[in-house]
Amino acid sequence: MRSIEPAAAHSGAPGPGRQGALSQQAPVTYLDHAATSPLRPEVAQAMAPFGSEVFGNPAGSHRVSRRAAAALEEAREEVAEIVGCRPGEVIFTASGTEADNLAVLGALRARRPAGASDPAVVVCSAVEHPAVLATCRAATTGLAGSVQLEVAPVDRHGSIDLGHLEDLLDERVALVSVMLANNEVGTIQPLCEVATLARQRAPGAIVHTDAVQAASFLDLRTEAAGASLVSLSAHKLGGPKGVGILVARHGVPLAPVVFGGGQERGRRSGTQNVAGAVGAAVALRVAARSQEAEARRLAKLRDRLADELAARLPGVVELTPRSLRLPGHLPLGLRGVDHEELLVLLDEQGVCASAGSACASGALGPSDVLLAMGRSPAEAREALRLTLGWTTTEADVTVAVDALAMAAERLRAGASAVGD
Ligand code: PLP
C-alpha cells in the first residue's frame, strides 16, 4: 500500500490522465530525487496564502506583519518538534548550502577569537557535500581565522574510517563535520559513534551533521541527536527550493556569516522567507509521518529495479551494500557504459537520472565521492545514480529497467563495433 499518493503531475509511466508541468511536455520517469524532489501538493497548498494575502514582513508590528510572524513561529515550532530541539534553536536560511556554510564558518569564527595563534582544526569526512567540504577549504584561507583542515578517509562503501577519525581527534579540534547520509551513494554514516569519539577525544569540538539527504528517511530526533549543529534543505523533502534550516542547539557558539537586521536572533540576518519556512515545515512533517512506510515502499521498489536490471543486463553492480544506504538510493556501476552517453539516451526515453551530485554547471567530472571510496576514474565514469522518492511508482521502475537495459546494450554494441 502506498503511504503517499503520487502527484499526477510529477512522475509515473506514460499514461492517460496525467496533468501538470512535467507531463504536459512529455511523460517523465523521475529518478533523481536526491537532486530535488517535486513539491508535495500539501506543501504547495500550505504556502499559497503567503504569495497573496499573508504578505507581511514578519519583523513588523502591525497586523499584517503579525500574521506572517505567527506563521513563521508556527513553522519553527513544527520543525523543532520533528528534529527534537527547541524552537529557538531553529534557524531558517536560504538553502541547505547556506546552512552548511553557517555551521562551518559560524562555529569556527565563534570558537576562534580573532588573532588566536594556534590554528583551529576542522575535521570532516572525505565524502562531504561541497557545501561542507568547499566551506572547510575556504575556512583554511583565512575566512575564519587560522584554520587547519583534516579529512577523514572512507572505505570502499563510503563509510567513514572511525579508526582514522579517532587519530585525527584531539583537543585542538574545534569542529567535526560528518554527514548523516551521502548524496551520491546514499551511505549512512555512523554519526552516533562519530559524536562519541568527538566527545572522548576532542571534548571542545562542535559536531555538525549535514542531514540534507537523510531527513526524508531517518528519524532526526534519534539519528542526529549527537550533533550540536544539523543542516537541512526543504527541496529534498518535497518542499520549496531555496529554503534551508540550521539547527543550532542551545549553548553552541555560532557567529553569523550574514549580517544585517539581526533576524533569526542575530544568527542569520535578512527578511525571512515565510512561505518557504511554512513549506519546509509541512514537507518535514509529511516526510516524518510516513517515514517508516515510505522507507519500506521505496526500498522494495529500489531492490526490484536493481534485481530486474541485473537479470536483464550483465555487468551491473551496486556500488554500496543496500543495508548501509538510504532506501531511495541506487548507485550503480555499468561495466563498459559511459554515464554521460547513458544519461543522454535515458533522457531521450524520458528517464531522469544523474551521475552523481547535481552540479551547477551541469558538467560531469569523475565523482570525488567515488574516488574517495577508492574507485578508479574509469569506474567513476561508469557510475549512475538513481534516486527514488515520494512520487516513484511500480510503473516508474518498469519503464526505468527497460530504458536502462536498452540504452546500456546500445552503448555497449556501439563501443564494440568501434573496437572491431
Ligand atoms: N548537502 C547535501 C548532502 C546535499 O545533497 C545538498 C544538495 O544537493 C546540499 C547540502 C545543498 O542543499 P541546497 O541544494 O539546498 O543548497
Coordinates of C-alpha atoms and ligand atoms in Angstrom, one line a residue:
M1 CA 0.0 0.0 0.0
R2 CA 1.3 3.4 -0.8
S3 CA 1.5 5.8 2.1
I4 CA 1.6 8.8 -0.2
E5 CA -0.4 9.3 -3.3
P6 CA 1.8 10.2 -6.3
A7 CA 1.0 13.6 -7.7
A8 CA -0.4 13.1 -11.2
A9 CA 1.7 16.0 -12.3
H10 CA 5.1 14.6 -11.4
S11 CA 6.0 11.1 -12.2
G12 CA 4.9 7.6 -13.2
A13 CA 4.8 5.8 -16.5
P14 CA 3.3 7.3 -19.6
G15 CA -0.5 7.0 -19.4
P16 CA -3.7 8.9 -19.8
G17 CA -5.0 11.3 -17.3
R18 CA -1.7 12.8 -16.2
Q19 CA -1.6 16.5 -16.0
G20 CA 0.8 19.2 -14.8
A21 CA 4.0 20.9 -15.8
L22 CA 6.2 17.8 -16.5
S23 CA 3.6 15.6 -18.1
Q24 CA 2.3 18.4 -20.4
Q25 CA 5.7 18.3 -22.1
A26 CA 6.4 14.6 -22.2
P27 CA 6.0 11.6 -19.9
V28 CA 8.7 11.6 -17.3
T29 CA 10.1 8.9 -15.2
Y30 CA 11.8 10.9 -12.5
L31 CA 14.5 9.0 -10.7
D32 CA 16.6 12.0 -9.4
H33 CA 15.0 12.7 -6.0
A34 CA 18.4 13.2 -4.4
A35 CA 18.9 16.2 -6.7
T36 CA 15.5 17.6 -5.9
S37 CA 12.1 16.2 -5.1
P38 CA 8.9 17.6 -6.7
L39 CA 6.9 19.9 -4.5
R40 CA 4.3 18.0 -2.5
P41 CA 0.7 19.2 -3.0
E42 CA 0.2 19.7 0.7
V43 CA 3.3 21.9 0.7
A44 CA 2.1 24.0 -2.3
Q45 CA -1.3 24.4 -0.6
A46 CA 0.1 25.5 2.7
M47 CA 2.4 28.0 1.0
A48 CA -0.2 29.5 -1.3
P49 CA -1.6 32.2 1.1
F50 CA 1.9 33.6 1.6
G51 CA 2.1 34.5 -2.1
S52 CA -1.0 36.7 -1.7
E53 CA -2.9 37.7 1.4
V54 CA -0.3 36.9 4.1
F55 CA 2.5 39.0 2.6
G56 CA 3.7 40.9 5.7
N57 CA 7.3 41.3 6.8
P58 CA 7.5 39.2 10.0
A59 CA 9.7 41.8 11.7
G60 CA 6.9 44.5 11.7
S61 CA 4.5 45.3 14.4
H62 CA 1.1 45.8 12.6
R63 CA -1.5 43.1 12.0
V64 CA -0.2 42.2 8.5
S65 CA 3.2 41.6 9.9
R66 CA 1.9 39.8 12.9
R67 CA 0.1 37.2 10.8
A68 CA 3.4 36.5 8.9
A69 CA 5.3 36.3 12.2
A70 CA 2.8 33.9 13.7
A71 CA 3.1 31.6 10.7
L72 CA 6.9 31.8 10.8
E73 CA 6.9 30.9 14.5
E74 CA 4.5 28.0 14.0
A75 CA 6.7 26.7 11.3
R76 CA 9.7 27.0 13.6
E77 CA 7.8 25.1 16.3
E78 CA 6.9 22.3 13.9
V79 CA 10.5 21.9 12.7
A80 CA 11.7 21.8 16.3
E81 CA 9.2 19.1 17.2
I82 CA 10.3 16.9 14.3
V83 CA 14.0 17.4 14.7
G84 CA 13.9 17.2 18.5
C85 CA 15.1 20.6 19.6
R86 CA 13.7 23.9 20.9
P87 CA 12.1 26.4 18.5
G88 CA 14.7 28.9 19.4
E89 CA 17.3 26.5 18.1
V90 CA 15.9 26.5 14.5
I91 CA 17.5 29.0 12.1
F92 CA 15.9 29.5 8.7
T93 CA 18.4 30.0 5.9
A94 CA 18.2 30.4 2.1
S95 CA 19.4 26.9 1.3
G96 CA 21.0 23.8 2.6
T97 CA 24.3 25.1 1.3
E98 CA 23.9 28.3 3.4
A99 CA 23.0 26.2 6.5
D100 CA 26.3 24.2 6.0
N101 CA 28.2 27.5 5.5
L102 CA 26.8 28.9 8.6
A103 CA 27.5 25.8 10.6
V104 CA 31.2 25.6 9.5
L105 CA 32.2 29.2 9.3
G106 CA 29.9 30.3 12.1
A107 CA 31.2 27.6 14.5
L108 CA 34.8 28.2 13.6
R109 CA 34.5 32.0 13.9
A110 CA 32.7 31.7 17.2
R111 CA 35.3 29.4 18.6
R112 CA 38.3 31.4 17.4
P113 CA 38.9 34.8 18.8
A114 CA 40.4 37.0 16.1
G115 CA 44.2 36.8 16.4
A116 CA 44.4 33.4 18.1
S117 CA 47.7 32.0 17.1
D118 CA 47.4 28.2 17.0
P119 CA 45.2 27.0 14.1
A120 CA 41.9 25.6 15.0
V121 CA 41.4 22.2 13.4
V122 CA 38.3 21.2 11.5
V123 CA 37.8 17.5 10.7
C124 CA 35.4 16.4 8.0
S125 CA 34.8 13.2 6.0
A126 CA 36.2 12.8 2.5
V127 CA 32.7 12.4 1.1
E128 CA 31.1 15.6 2.4
H129 CA 28.9 17.6 0.0
P130 CA 30.8 20.6 -1.5
A131 CA 28.6 22.8 0.7
V132 CA 30.7 21.5 3.6
L133 CA 34.0 20.4 2.0
A134 CA 34.5 23.6 0.0
T135 CA 33.5 25.7 3.0
C136 CA 36.0 23.9 5.2
R137 CA 38.7 24.5 2.5
A138 CA 37.6 28.2 2.3
A139 CA 38.0 28.4 6.1
T140 CA 41.6 27.5 5.8
T141 CA 42.2 30.6 3.6
G142 CA 41.6 33.0 6.5
L143 CA 37.8 33.3 6.4
A144 CA 37.6 32.1 10.0
G145 CA 41.0 32.9 11.4
S146 CA 43.8 30.4 11.3
V147 CA 42.2 27.0 10.4
Q148 CA 43.7 23.7 9.5
L149 CA 41.6 21.1 7.7
E150 CA 41.9 17.3 8.3
V151 CA 39.9 15.0 6.0
A152 CA 39.0 11.6 7.4
P153 CA 39.0 8.9 4.7
V154 CA 36.2 6.5 3.9
D155 CA 36.2 2.8 3.0
R156 CA 35.0 1.3 -0.3
H157 CA 31.4 1.7 0.7
G158 CA 31.8 5.3 1.7
S159 CA 31.7 4.7 5.4
I160 CA 34.0 6.9 7.5
D161 CA 37.1 5.2 8.8
L162 CA 36.4 5.5 12.5
G163 CA 40.0 4.4 13.5
H164 CA 41.5 7.1 11.3
L165 CA 39.0 9.7 12.6
E166 CA 40.0 8.8 16.1
D167 CA 43.6 9.5 15.3
L168 CA 42.7 12.9 14.0
L169 CA 40.7 14.0 17.1
D170 CA 42.5 15.8 19.9
E171 CA 42.0 19.0 22.0
R172 CA 42.9 21.2 19.0
V173 CA 39.8 20.2 17.1
A174 CA 37.2 22.9 17.0
L175 CA 34.7 21.3 14.6
V176 CA 33.9 17.9 13.4
S177 CA 31.5 17.7 10.3
V178 CA 30.3 14.4 9.2
M179 CA 27.2 14.0 7.0
L180 CA 24.3 11.7 8.2
A181 CA 23.9 10.2 4.7
N182 CA 25.7 10.7 1.4
N183 CA 24.1 12.4 -1.5
E184 CA 25.8 10.3 -4.3
V185 CA 25.9 6.8 -2.9
G186 CA 23.4 7.1 0.0
T187 CA 25.8 5.6 2.6
I188 CA 24.5 6.3 6.1
Q189 CA 27.4 7.3 8.4
P190 CA 27.7 6.1 12.0
L191 CA 27.1 9.5 13.4
C192 CA 26.5 8.3 17.0
E193 CA 30.0 6.7 17.0
V194 CA 31.4 9.9 15.5
A195 CA 29.9 12.0 18.2
T196 CA 31.0 9.7 21.0
L197 CA 34.6 9.7 19.6
A198 CA 34.5 13.5 19.4
R199 CA 33.2 13.8 23.0
Q200 CA 36.0 11.5 24.2
R201 CA 39.0 12.7 22.2
A202 CA 38.1 16.3 21.3
P203 CA 35.8 17.5 24.1
G204 CA 35.9 21.1 22.9
A205 CA 34.8 20.2 19.4
I206 CA 31.4 21.1 18.0
V207 CA 29.8 18.3 16.0
H208 CA 28.0 19.2 12.8
T209 CA 26.0 16.9 10.6
D210 CA 24.6 17.6 7.1
A211 CA 21.3 15.8 7.3
V212 CA 20.1 17.2 4.0
Q213 CA 19.7 13.7 2.3
A214 CA 18.9 11.7 5.4
A215 CA 16.0 13.8 6.6
S216 CA 13.5 12.1 4.3
F217 CA 14.2 8.7 5.7
L218 CA 15.8 8.8 9.1
D219 CA 14.3 9.9 12.4
L220 CA 16.3 13.1 13.2
R221 CA 15.3 13.0 16.8
T222 CA 17.5 10.0 17.4
E223 CA 19.8 9.8 14.4
A224 CA 21.0 13.4 14.6
A225 CA 20.9 13.6 18.4
G226 CA 24.7 13.5 18.7
A227 CA 25.2 16.6 16.6
S228 CA 25.0 20.2 18.0
L229 CA 24.5 21.6 14.5
V230 CA 22.2 19.9 12.0
S231 CA 21.7 21.2 8.4
L232 CA 18.5 20.5 6.4
S233 CA 17.2 21.5 3.0
A234 CA 13.5 21.7 2.2
H235 CA 13.6 20.8 -1.5
K236 CA 15.0 17.4 -0.9
L237 CA 11.9 16.6 1.1
G238 CA 9.2 17.8 -1.4
G239 CA 9.4 21.3 0.0
P240 CA 10.4 24.5 -1.8
K241 CA 13.9 25.2 -3.2
G242 CA 15.9 28.0 -1.6
V243 CA 14.9 27.1 2.0
G244 CA 17.4 25.6 4.4
I245 CA 17.4 25.1 8.1
L246 CA 20.3 25.0 10.6
V247 CA 19.5 23.6 14.0
A248 CA 22.0 25.1 16.5
R249 CA 21.5 23.5 19.8
H250 CA 21.3 25.7 22.9
G251 CA 24.7 27.0 24.1
V252 CA 26.6 26.1 20.9
P253 CA 28.7 29.1 19.9
L254 CA 27.8 30.3 16.5
A255 CA 28.8 33.6 14.8
P256 CA 26.7 35.0 12.0
V257 CA 28.0 34.9 8.4
V258 CA 25.2 37.1 7.0
F259 CA 25.0 40.5 8.7
G260 CA 22.1 43.0 8.7
G261 CA 18.9 43.4 10.6
G262 CA 19.6 40.7 13.1
Q263 CA 16.8 38.4 12.2
E264 CA 16.9 34.8 13.5
R265 CA 18.2 36.0 16.8
G266 CA 21.1 37.7 15.1
R267 CA 22.3 34.4 13.7
R268 CA 21.1 35.0 10.1
S269 CA 20.1 38.4 9.0
G270 CA 17.7 39.0 6.2
T271 CA 13.9 39.1 6.0
Q272 CA 12.7 35.6 6.4
N273 CA 11.1 33.6 3.6
V274 CA 7.8 33.0 5.4
A275 CA 6.2 30.9 2.6
G276 CA 9.4 28.9 2.4
A277 CA 9.6 28.3 6.1
V278 CA 5.9 27.2 6.2
G279 CA 6.6 24.9 3.2
A280 CA 9.7 23.4 4.8
A281 CA 7.8 22.6 8.0
V282 CA 4.9 20.9 6.1
A283 CA 7.4 19.0 4.0
L284 CA 9.2 17.8 7.1
R285 CA 6.0 16.9 8.8
V286 CA 4.7 14.9 5.8
A287 CA 8.0 13.1 5.4
A288 CA 8.3 12.3 9.1
R289 CA 4.7 11.0 9.3
S290 CA 5.2 8.5 6.6
Q291 CA 8.9 7.8 7.1
E292 CA 8.8 4.1 8.0
A293 CA 6.2 3.0 5.5
E294 CA 7.8 5.1 2.8
A295 CA 11.3 3.7 3.5
R296 CA 9.9 0.2 3.2
R297 CA 8.0 1.0 0.0
L298 CA 11.0 2.7 -1.7
A299 CA 13.5 0.0 -0.6
K300 CA 11.2 -2.6 -2.2
L301 CA 10.9 -0.6 -5.5
R302 CA 14.6 0.1 -5.5
D303 CA 15.5 -3.6 -4.9
R304 CA 13.1 -4.6 -7.7
L305 CA 14.8 -2.1 -10.0
A306 CA 18.3 -3.4 -9.2
D307 CA 17.3 -7.1 -9.3
E308 CA 15.4 -6.8 -12.6
L309 CA 18.2 -4.8 -14.2
A310 CA 20.9 -7.2 -13.1
A311 CA 18.8 -10.1 -14.5
R312 CA 18.5 -8.3 -17.9
L313 CA 21.9 -6.8 -18.2
P314 CA 25.3 -8.4 -17.4
G315 CA 28.0 -6.3 -15.7
V316 CA 25.8 -4.3 -13.4
V317 CA 27.0 -3.7 -9.8
E318 CA 25.6 -1.9 -6.9
L319 CA 28.3 0.4 -5.6
T320 CA 27.4 0.2 -1.9
P321 CA 25.6 -2.5 0.1
R322 CA 21.8 -2.0 0.4
S323 CA 22.0 -2.4 4.2
L324 CA 24.3 0.6 4.5
R325 CA 22.4 3.1 2.4
L326 CA 19.2 5.2 2.3
P327 CA 16.2 3.3 0.9
G328 CA 15.8 5.6 -2.1
H329 CA 19.4 5.4 -3.3
L330 CA 20.5 3.1 -6.1
P331 CA 24.1 3.8 -7.0
L332 CA 25.1 1.6 -10.0
G333 CA 28.2 0.8 -11.9
L334 CA 27.5 -0.4 -15.5
R335 CA 30.6 -2.0 -17.0
G336 CA 31.7 -0.5 -20.3
V337 CA 29.0 2.2 -20.3
D338 CA 30.0 5.9 -20.1
H339 CA 27.5 7.6 -17.9
E340 CA 27.4 10.8 -19.9
E341 CA 26.3 9.0 -23.0
L342 CA 23.9 6.9 -21.0
L343 CA 22.2 9.9 -19.4
V344 CA 21.6 11.4 -22.8
L345 CA 19.9 8.2 -24.0
L346 CA 17.9 7.9 -20.8
D347 CA 16.8 11.4 -21.1
E348 CA 15.6 10.7 -24.7
Q349 CA 13.4 8.0 -23.2
G350 CA 12.1 10.4 -20.5
V351 CA 14.1 8.8 -17.7
C352 CA 15.7 11.4 -15.5
A353 CA 18.8 10.2 -13.6
S354 CA 22.1 11.5 -12.7
A355 CA 25.8 10.5 -12.5
G356 CA 26.3 11.9 -9.0
S357 CA 25.6 15.1 -7.3
A358 CA 23.8 17.8 -9.2
C359 CA 26.4 20.3 -10.3
A360 CA 25.5 23.9 -11.1
S361 CA 27.4 23.8 -14.4
G362 CA 25.9 20.5 -15.5
A363 CA 29.4 19.3 -16.3
L364 CA 30.3 15.8 -15.3
G365 CA 33.8 15.0 -14.0
P366 CA 34.8 11.9 -12.1
S367 CA 33.0 11.9 -8.8
D368 CA 35.1 13.0 -5.9
V369 CA 33.0 10.8 -3.7
L370 CA 33.7 7.6 -5.7
L371 CA 37.4 8.5 -6.0
A372 CA 37.5 8.9 -2.2
M373 CA 35.9 5.5 -1.9
G374 CA 38.9 4.1 -3.8
R375 CA 37.2 3.6 -7.1
S376 CA 39.2 4.3 -10.3
P377 CA 38.3 7.2 -12.6
A378 CA 37.2 4.6 -15.1
E379 CA 34.8 3.1 -12.6
A380 CA 33.6 6.6 -11.7
R381 CA 32.8 7.2 -15.4
E382 CA 30.5 4.1 -15.4
A383 CA 28.6 5.2 -12.3
L384 CA 24.9 6.1 -12.4
R385 CA 22.8 7.4 -9.5
L386 CA 19.1 6.5 -9.5
T387 CA 17.2 8.0 -6.6
L388 CA 13.6 7.2 -5.8
G389 CA 11.3 9.3 -3.8
W390 CA 7.7 10.1 -2.9
T391 CA 6.4 10.2 -6.5
T392 CA 8.1 6.9 -7.6
T393 CA 5.8 4.1 -8.6
E394 CA 6.0 0.5 -9.8
A395 CA 5.4 1.8 -13.3
D396 CA 8.5 4.1 -13.0
V397 CA 10.6 1.0 -12.2
T398 CA 9.3 -0.9 -15.1
V399 CA 10.0 1.9 -17.5
A400 CA 13.4 2.5 -16.0
V401 CA 14.5 -1.1 -16.2
D402 CA 13.6 -1.3 -19.9
A403 CA 15.1 2.1 -20.8
L404 CA 18.3 1.3 -18.9
A405 CA 18.8 -2.1 -20.3
M406 CA 18.2 -0.9 -23.9
A407 CA 20.4 2.2 -23.6
A408 CA 23.3 0.2 -22.0
E409 CA 23.1 -2.5 -24.6
R410 CA 23.1 0.1 -27.4
L411 CA 26.1 1.8 -26.0
R412 CA 28.0 -1.4 -25.5
A413 CA 27.2 -2.5 -29.0
G414 CA 28.4 0.8 -30.3
A415 CA 31.6 0.5 -28.4
S416 CA 32.3 -3.0 -29.6
A417 CA 31.5 -2.0 -33.2
V418 CA 34.0 0.8 -32.9
G419 CA 36.5 -1.6 -31.4
D420 CA 36.1 -4.1 -34.3
Ligands
PLP1 N1 24.1 18.8 1.5 C1 23.8 17.7 0.8 C2 24.1 16.3 1.3 C3 23.1 17.8 -0.4 O1 22.7 16.7 -1.1 C4 22.8 19.1 -0.9 C5 22.1 19.3 -2.2 O2 22.4 18.6 -3.1 C6 23.2 20.2 -0.1 C7 23.8 20.0 1.0 C8 22.8 21.6 -0.6 O3 21.5 21.9 -0.4 P1 20.8 23.1 -1.2 O4 20.5 22.5 -2.6 O5 19.5 23.4 -0.5 O6 21.7 24.2 -1.3

